[in-house]
Amino acid sequence: HGGNVPTIAVIAFHDSFGFVPALADGADSNASGVVAVLELARLYSKLYSGSRTQPNYNLMFVLTAGGFSNFAGSRHWIDNTDARVLESIEFALCLNSIGSGDGLYLHVSKPPKEEPIQKLYEKFRTTASGLGIPFDIVQKKVNISAAEFSWEHEHYSRKRIVSGTLSHYASASETSVSSLFDSSTRVDAKILRRNIQYIAEVLARHIYGYENEQLEIFEGSLAINEHFVDAWMETLTSHNRMAPFSTPSAPYQQALYNALKASTSEVTQQAVVFDDGVSFYGEIEAEMSVYKVKPVSFDVLFSGCLAVYFLFLSFVIQGVRGSIDGFKRFLNIGQKSKKRY
């Protein structure tokens, strides 16, 4: 839609980070958020394709880079996007780590003053209750002069755009600064599909104005596509997504572009420049050799066994008296050596 139609933006950063780029899968943080954006775009493309099911809202899907570099992609997009587009955003929902955990938390910067946002927050609560998902809203005031932000939505709050980050983490301190151990085994496929459906239901109840808490829209032909979600999760975690090695020409980025192009009316790309002094060094892949050696206790035990073995041989060959005499001579030689020293 054009004109003064309000917009809901759904945002997720797509890259990963780790000291070994080839091992930085970034499954939960934040391939799970990217998969959710793609599936939401696919589902809502079906609703927006029919004139009878088009709501009086725009939906915008944004994939950003630099998620582990103070969300540089979101900062760049905000600073380089038409002000009219930004002014039309009623709410910006950032997705970060939604692939595991029992419950969800919506992190916001301040309590809502506008009535539509108050209703939206209430729909987050009631929909979570209907689907049996533990849910809470966590409020943390944003210091707009801070050099580093804890959550991606704080960049939007800095520009006075009402926004929030949905995550299974209760605080930013629980999130990881590395993707090395964030493999696909950390993502629960059922939880991820449940959370995608939850987000879809919340958005639908808001943009269509549904008040029925028991109504589930995304079922049947509009149900979450299990194969689509699983395939994209496998694709994202099998490709190196660490900036700046991840370029627009990377196969997975081309696939993301094509997926959004198939589900939306317009897709644009922007190149993000890391201008905060961050430098990356090293190769994407390297070989490392690991050798397993015996512990020190093995050497001590082996030496003891040898001593017992030779002592036993001495008893057998020389007898008890001969062995004792030999041991005395050994001691006498040692004492004389100490005196000469």
Coordinates of C-alpha atoms in Angstrom, one line a residue:
H1 CA 0.0 0.0 0.0
G2 CA 1.0 3.6 -0.5
G3 CA 0.0 6.8 1.2
N4 CA -0.2 7.0 5.0
V5 CA -0.7 3.3 5.6
P6 CA 1.1 2.2 8.7
T7 CA 3.9 -0.3 8.4
I8 CA 5.1 -3.2 10.6
A9 CA 8.7 -4.0 10.1
V10 CA 10.1 -7.5 10.9
I11 CA 13.9 -7.5 11.2
A12 CA 16.6 -10.1 11.9
F13 CA 20.4 -10.0 11.4
H14 CA 21.7 -12.8 9.2
D15 CA 25.4 -13.1 9.9
S16 CA 27.4 -15.0 12.6
F17 CA 30.7 -14.5 14.4
G18 CA 33.5 -16.6 15.7
F19 CA 37.3 -16.9 16.0
V20 CA 37.0 -19.8 13.5
P21 CA 34.7 -18.4 10.7
A22 CA 34.1 -21.8 9.1
L23 CA 32.7 -23.1 12.5
A24 CA 30.5 -20.1 13.3
D25 CA 27.2 -21.7 12.5
G26 CA 25.1 -19.1 14.4
A27 CA 22.1 -21.5 14.4
D28 CA 20.0 -20.0 17.2
S29 CA 21.6 -16.5 17.0
N30 CA 20.5 -15.8 14.5
A31 CA 19.6 -18.2 11.7
S32 CA 16.4 -18.9 13.6
G33 CA 15.4 -15.2 13.3
V34 CA 16.2 -15.2 9.5
V35 CA 14.2 -18.4 8.9
A36 CA 11.3 -16.8 10.8
V37 CA 11.5 -13.7 8.5
L38 CA 11.5 -15.8 5.4
E39 CA 8.6 -18.0 6.5
L40 CA 6.5 -15.0 7.6
A41 CA 7.1 -13.3 4.2
R42 CA 6.0 -16.5 2.5
L43 CA 2.9 -16.9 4.6
Y44 CA 1.8 -13.3 4.3
S45 CA 2.5 -13.2 0.6
K46 CA -0.5 -15.6 0.3
L47 CA -2.7 -13.2 2.2
Y48 CA -1.6 -10.1 0.4
S49 CA -2.0 -11.7 -3.0
G50 CA -5.8 -11.7 -2.6
S51 CA -7.7 -8.4 -2.7
R52 CA -10.2 -9.7 -0.1
T53 CA -7.4 -10.6 2.4
Q54 CA -5.2 -7.5 2.1
P55 CA -5.2 -5.6 5.4
N56 CA -4.8 -1.8 5.7
Y57 CA -1.1 -2.3 6.7
N58 CA 2.2 -2.6 5.0
L59 CA 4.6 -5.4 6.1
M60 CA 8.3 -4.9 5.6
F61 CA 10.9 -7.6 6.1
V62 CA 14.5 -6.5 6.7
L63 CA 17.6 -8.7 6.9
T64 CA 20.6 -6.9 8.3
A65 CA 24.4 -7.6 8.7
G66 CA 26.8 -6.8 11.5
G67 CA 24.6 -8.3 14.2
F68 CA 27.7 -9.0 16.3
S69 CA 29.2 -5.6 15.5
N70 CA 26.8 -3.4 17.4
F71 CA 24.1 -4.2 14.8
A72 CA 25.9 -2.2 12.2
G73 CA 23.4 -3.2 9.5
S74 CA 20.4 -1.8 11.2
R75 CA 22.3 1.4 12.0
H76 CA 23.3 1.7 8.3
W77 CA 19.8 1.0 7.1
I78 CA 18.2 3.6 9.4
D79 CA 20.7 6.2 8.4
N80 CA 20.3 5.6 4.7
T81 CA 16.6 5.0 4.3
D82 CA 14.0 7.6 3.1
A83 CA 12.7 9.4 6.2
R84 CA 9.1 8.9 4.9
V85 CA 9.6 5.1 5.1
L86 CA 10.9 5.3 8.6
E87 CA 8.0 7.6 9.7
S88 CA 5.5 5.1 8.4
I89 CA 6.8 2.3 10.7
E90 CA 4.3 1.8 13.5
F91 CA 6.3 -0.9 15.1
A92 CA 9.7 -2.6 14.4
L93 CA 9.9 -6.1 15.6
C94 CA 13.5 -7.5 15.8
L95 CA 13.9 -11.3 16.1
N96 CA 17.0 -12.6 17.9
S97 CA 17.4 -16.2 19.1
I98 CA 14.0 -17.7 18.9
G99 CA 15.0 -21.3 18.2
S100 CA 15.0 -22.8 21.7
G101 CA 13.8 -22.2 25.2
D102 CA 10.4 -22.6 26.8
G103 CA 9.2 -19.0 26.8
L104 CA 9.7 -15.7 25.0
Y105 CA 10.5 -12.2 26.1
L106 CA 9.7 -8.9 24.3
H107 CA 12.4 -6.4 25.1
V108 CA 11.2 -2.8 24.8
S109 CA 12.7 0.6 25.6
K110 CA 9.7 2.3 27.2
P111 CA 6.0 1.6 28.0
P112 CA 3.7 2.3 25.1
K113 CA 1.7 5.5 24.9
E114 CA 0.0 5.1 21.6
E115 CA -3.2 3.1 21.7
P116 CA -2.4 0.9 18.7
I117 CA 0.9 -0.2 20.4
Q118 CA -0.9 -0.8 23.7
K119 CA -3.3 -3.1 21.8
L120 CA -0.3 -4.8 20.0
Y121 CA 1.4 -5.5 23.3
E122 CA -1.8 -7.0 24.7
K123 CA -2.1 -9.2 21.6
F124 CA 1.4 -10.5 22.3
R125 CA 0.2 -11.5 25.8
T126 CA -3.1 -13.0 24.9
T127 CA -1.8 -14.9 21.9
A128 CA 1.0 -16.4 24.0
S129 CA -1.5 -17.4 26.6
G130 CA -3.7 -19.1 24.0
L131 CA -0.7 -21.0 22.6
G132 CA 0.6 -22.0 26.0
I133 CA 3.8 -20.0 25.6
P134 CA 5.3 -18.4 28.8
F135 CA 5.7 -14.7 27.9
D136 CA 6.8 -11.5 29.5
I137 CA 7.7 -7.9 28.4
V138 CA 11.0 -6.6 29.7
Q139 CA 11.5 -2.9 29.7
K140 CA 15.0 -1.3 29.7
K141 CA 15.6 2.3 29.0
V142 CA 17.9 3.1 26.1
N143 CA 20.8 5.4 26.6
I144 CA 20.8 7.1 23.1
S145 CA 24.4 8.4 23.6
A146 CA 25.8 4.9 24.4
A147 CA 28.4 3.6 22.0
E148 CA 27.2 0.0 22.2
F149 CA 23.6 -1.3 22.3
S150 CA 22.4 -4.6 23.9
W151 CA 19.6 -5.3 21.5
E152 CA 19.0 -4.5 17.8
H153 CA 15.7 -2.6 18.5
E154 CA 17.6 0.1 20.5
H155 CA 18.9 1.5 17.2
Y156 CA 15.3 2.1 16.1
S157 CA 14.4 3.5 19.5
R158 CA 17.3 6.0 19.1
K159 CA 15.4 7.3 16.0
R160 CA 12.1 7.4 18.0
I161 CA 10.7 4.4 16.2
V162 CA 8.6 2.2 18.5
S163 CA 10.3 -1.1 18.5
G164 CA 11.1 -4.3 20.4
T165 CA 13.2 -7.5 20.3
L166 CA 11.7 -10.9 20.7
S167 CA 14.0 -13.5 22.1
H168 CA 14.0 -16.5 24.4
Y169 CA 16.7 -14.8 26.4
A170 CA 15.5 -12.8 29.4
S171 CA 18.5 -10.4 29.2
A172 CA 21.2 -9.5 26.7
S173 CA 23.9 -10.8 29.1
E174 CA 22.6 -14.3 28.5
T175 CA 23.3 -14.1 24.8
S176 CA 26.6 -15.4 23.4
V177 CA 29.2 -13.1 21.7
S178 CA 30.4 -16.1 19.6
S179 CA 28.7 -18.5 17.3
L180 CA 31.3 -21.3 17.7
F181 CA 29.1 -23.4 20.0
D182 CA 25.8 -22.3 18.5
S183 CA 25.3 -25.3 16.2
S184 CA 22.1 -26.6 14.8
T185 CA 21.8 -29.0 17.7
R186 CA 20.9 -26.0 19.9
V187 CA 17.8 -25.3 17.8
D188 CA 14.6 -27.2 18.7
A189 CA 12.7 -27.4 15.4
K190 CA 9.3 -27.7 17.1
I191 CA 10.0 -24.7 19.2
L192 CA 11.1 -22.7 16.2
R193 CA 8.0 -23.5 14.3
R194 CA 5.8 -22.8 17.3
N195 CA 7.5 -19.4 17.7
I196 CA 7.1 -18.5 14.0
Q197 CA 3.4 -19.4 14.2
Y198 CA 3.1 -17.2 17.4
I199 CA 4.6 -14.2 15.6
A200 CA 2.4 -14.7 12.6
E201 CA -0.8 -14.9 14.8
V202 CA 0.2 -11.8 16.7
L203 CA 0.7 -9.8 13.5
A204 CA -2.5 -11.1 12.0
R205 CA -4.6 -10.2 15.0
H206 CA -3.1 -6.8 15.0
I207 CA -3.3 -5.8 11.3
Y208 CA -6.7 -7.5 10.8
G209 CA -8.1 -6.3 14.1
Y210 CA -9.1 -9.8 15.3
E211 CA -10.1 -10.0 19.0
N212 CA -10.9 -13.7 19.2
E213 CA -8.1 -15.3 21.3
Q214 CA -9.0 -18.8 20.3
L215 CA -8.9 -18.2 16.6
E216 CA -5.8 -19.6 14.8
I217 CA -5.4 -18.2 11.4
F218 CA -2.2 -20.1 10.3
E219 CA -3.4 -23.6 9.9
G220 CA -4.3 -25.8 7.0
S221 CA -3.0 -24.2 3.8
L222 CA -1.6 -21.3 5.9
A223 CA 0.2 -23.6 8.3
I224 CA 4.0 -23.3 9.0
N225 CA 5.9 -25.2 6.3
E226 CA 8.1 -27.7 8.2
H227 CA 10.2 -28.6 5.2
F228 CA 10.7 -24.9 4.3
V229 CA 11.9 -24.1 7.8
D230 CA 14.1 -27.1 8.1
A231 CA 15.7 -26.6 4.7
W232 CA 16.5 -23.0 5.3
M233 CA 18.0 -23.8 8.7
E234 CA 20.2 -26.4 7.1
T235 CA 21.2 -23.9 4.4
L236 CA 22.1 -21.1 6.7
T237 CA 24.1 -23.2 9.2
S238 CA 26.1 -24.9 6.4
H239 CA 27.4 -21.6 4.9
N240 CA 30.0 -19.3 6.4
R241 CA 28.0 -16.1 7.3
M242 CA 30.7 -14.2 9.2
A243 CA 31.2 -10.6 8.1
P244 CA 33.1 -9.4 6.1
F245 CA 33.8 -12.8 4.4
S246 CA 30.0 -13.0 3.7
T247 CA 29.6 -10.8 0.6
P248 CA 26.5 -10.0 -1.5
S249 CA 27.8 -12.5 -4.0
A250 CA 27.8 -15.3 -1.4
P251 CA 25.5 -18.2 -2.5
Y252 CA 23.4 -18.0 0.7
Q253 CA 22.9 -14.2 0.3
Q254 CA 21.7 -14.7 -3.3
A255 CA 19.3 -17.4 -2.0
L256 CA 18.0 -14.9 0.7
Y257 CA 17.5 -12.3 -2.0
N258 CA 15.6 -14.7 -4.3
A259 CA 13.4 -16.0 -1.4
L260 CA 12.3 -12.5 -0.4
K261 CA 11.8 -11.5 -4.1
A262 CA 9.5 -14.4 -4.5
S263 CA 7.4 -13.3 -1.5
T264 CA 7.4 -9.5 -1.6
S265 CA 6.6 -6.8 -4.1
E266 CA 10.0 -5.1 -3.9
V267 CA 13.5 -6.1 -2.7
T268 CA 16.5 -3.8 -2.4
Q269 CA 20.0 -4.3 -1.2
Q270 CA 22.4 -2.0 0.6
A271 CA 26.2 -2.5 1.2
V272 CA 27.2 -2.1 4.8
V273 CA 30.5 -0.5 5.6
F274 CA 32.1 -1.3 8.9
D275 CA 33.3 2.1 10.0
D276 CA 33.7 1.5 13.7
G277 CA 37.4 0.4 13.6
V278 CA 36.7 -3.3 13.4
S279 CA 39.3 -5.3 11.5
F280 CA 39.1 -9.0 10.6
Y281 CA 42.2 -11.1 10.0
G282 CA 42.9 -14.7 9.1
E283 CA 41.7 -17.4 6.8
I284 CA 38.1 -18.7 6.6
E285 CA 39.4 -22.3 7.0
A286 CA 42.6 -23.7 8.5
E287 CA 43.8 -27.2 9.5
M288 CA 44.7 -27.9 13.2
S289 CA 46.5 -31.1 14.4
V290 CA 45.8 -32.5 17.9
Y291 CA 48.0 -35.2 19.4
K292 CA 46.9 -37.2 22.4
V293 CA 49.7 -38.1 24.7
K294 CA 49.9 -40.3 27.9
P295 CA 49.5 -38.4 31.2
V296 CA 52.5 -38.0 33.6
S297 CA 50.9 -40.6 36.0
F298 CA 51.4 -43.2 33.3
D299 CA 55.2 -42.5 33.2
V300 CA 55.4 -42.8 37.0
L301 CA 53.4 -46.0 37.0
F302 CA 55.5 -47.5 34.2
S303 CA 58.7 -46.6 36.0
G304 CA 57.5 -48.3 39.1
C305 CA 56.5 -51.4 37.3
L306 CA 60.0 -51.6 35.7
A307 CA 61.7 -51.2 39.1
V308 CA 59.6 -54.1 40.5
Y309 CA 60.3 -56.2 37.5
F310 CA 64.1 -55.8 37.7
L311 CA 64.0 -56.4 41.4
F312 CA 62.2 -59.6 40.9
L313 CA 64.8 -60.7 38.3
S314 CA 67.5 -59.9 40.7
F315 CA 65.9 -62.1 43.4
V316 CA 65.5 -65.0 40.9
I317 CA 69.1 -64.8 39.5
Q318 CA 71.1 -64.0 42.6
G319 CA 68.9 -65.1 45.4
V320 CA 67.8 -63.1 48.3
R321 CA 71.2 -62.7 50.0
G322 CA 72.9 -61.8 46.7
S323 CA 70.3 -59.3 45.9
I324 CA 70.7 -57.7 49.4
D325 CA 74.5 -57.5 49.0
G326 CA 74.1 -55.9 45.5
F327 CA 71.7 -53.3 46.9
K328 CA 74.2 -52.5 49.7
R329 CA 77.0 -52.1 47.2
F330 CA 74.8 -49.7 45.2
L331 CA 74.1 -47.6 48.3
N332 CA 77.8 -47.5 49.2
I333 CA 78.7 -46.3 45.6
G334 CA 76.1 -43.6 45.9
Q335 CA 77.5 -42.4 49.3
K336 CA 81.1 -42.3 48.0
S337 CA 80.0 -40.3 45.0
K338 CA 78.3 -37.7 47.3
K339 CA 81.5 -37.4 49.5
R340 CA 83.7 -36.8 46.4
Y341 CA 81.2 -34.1 45.2

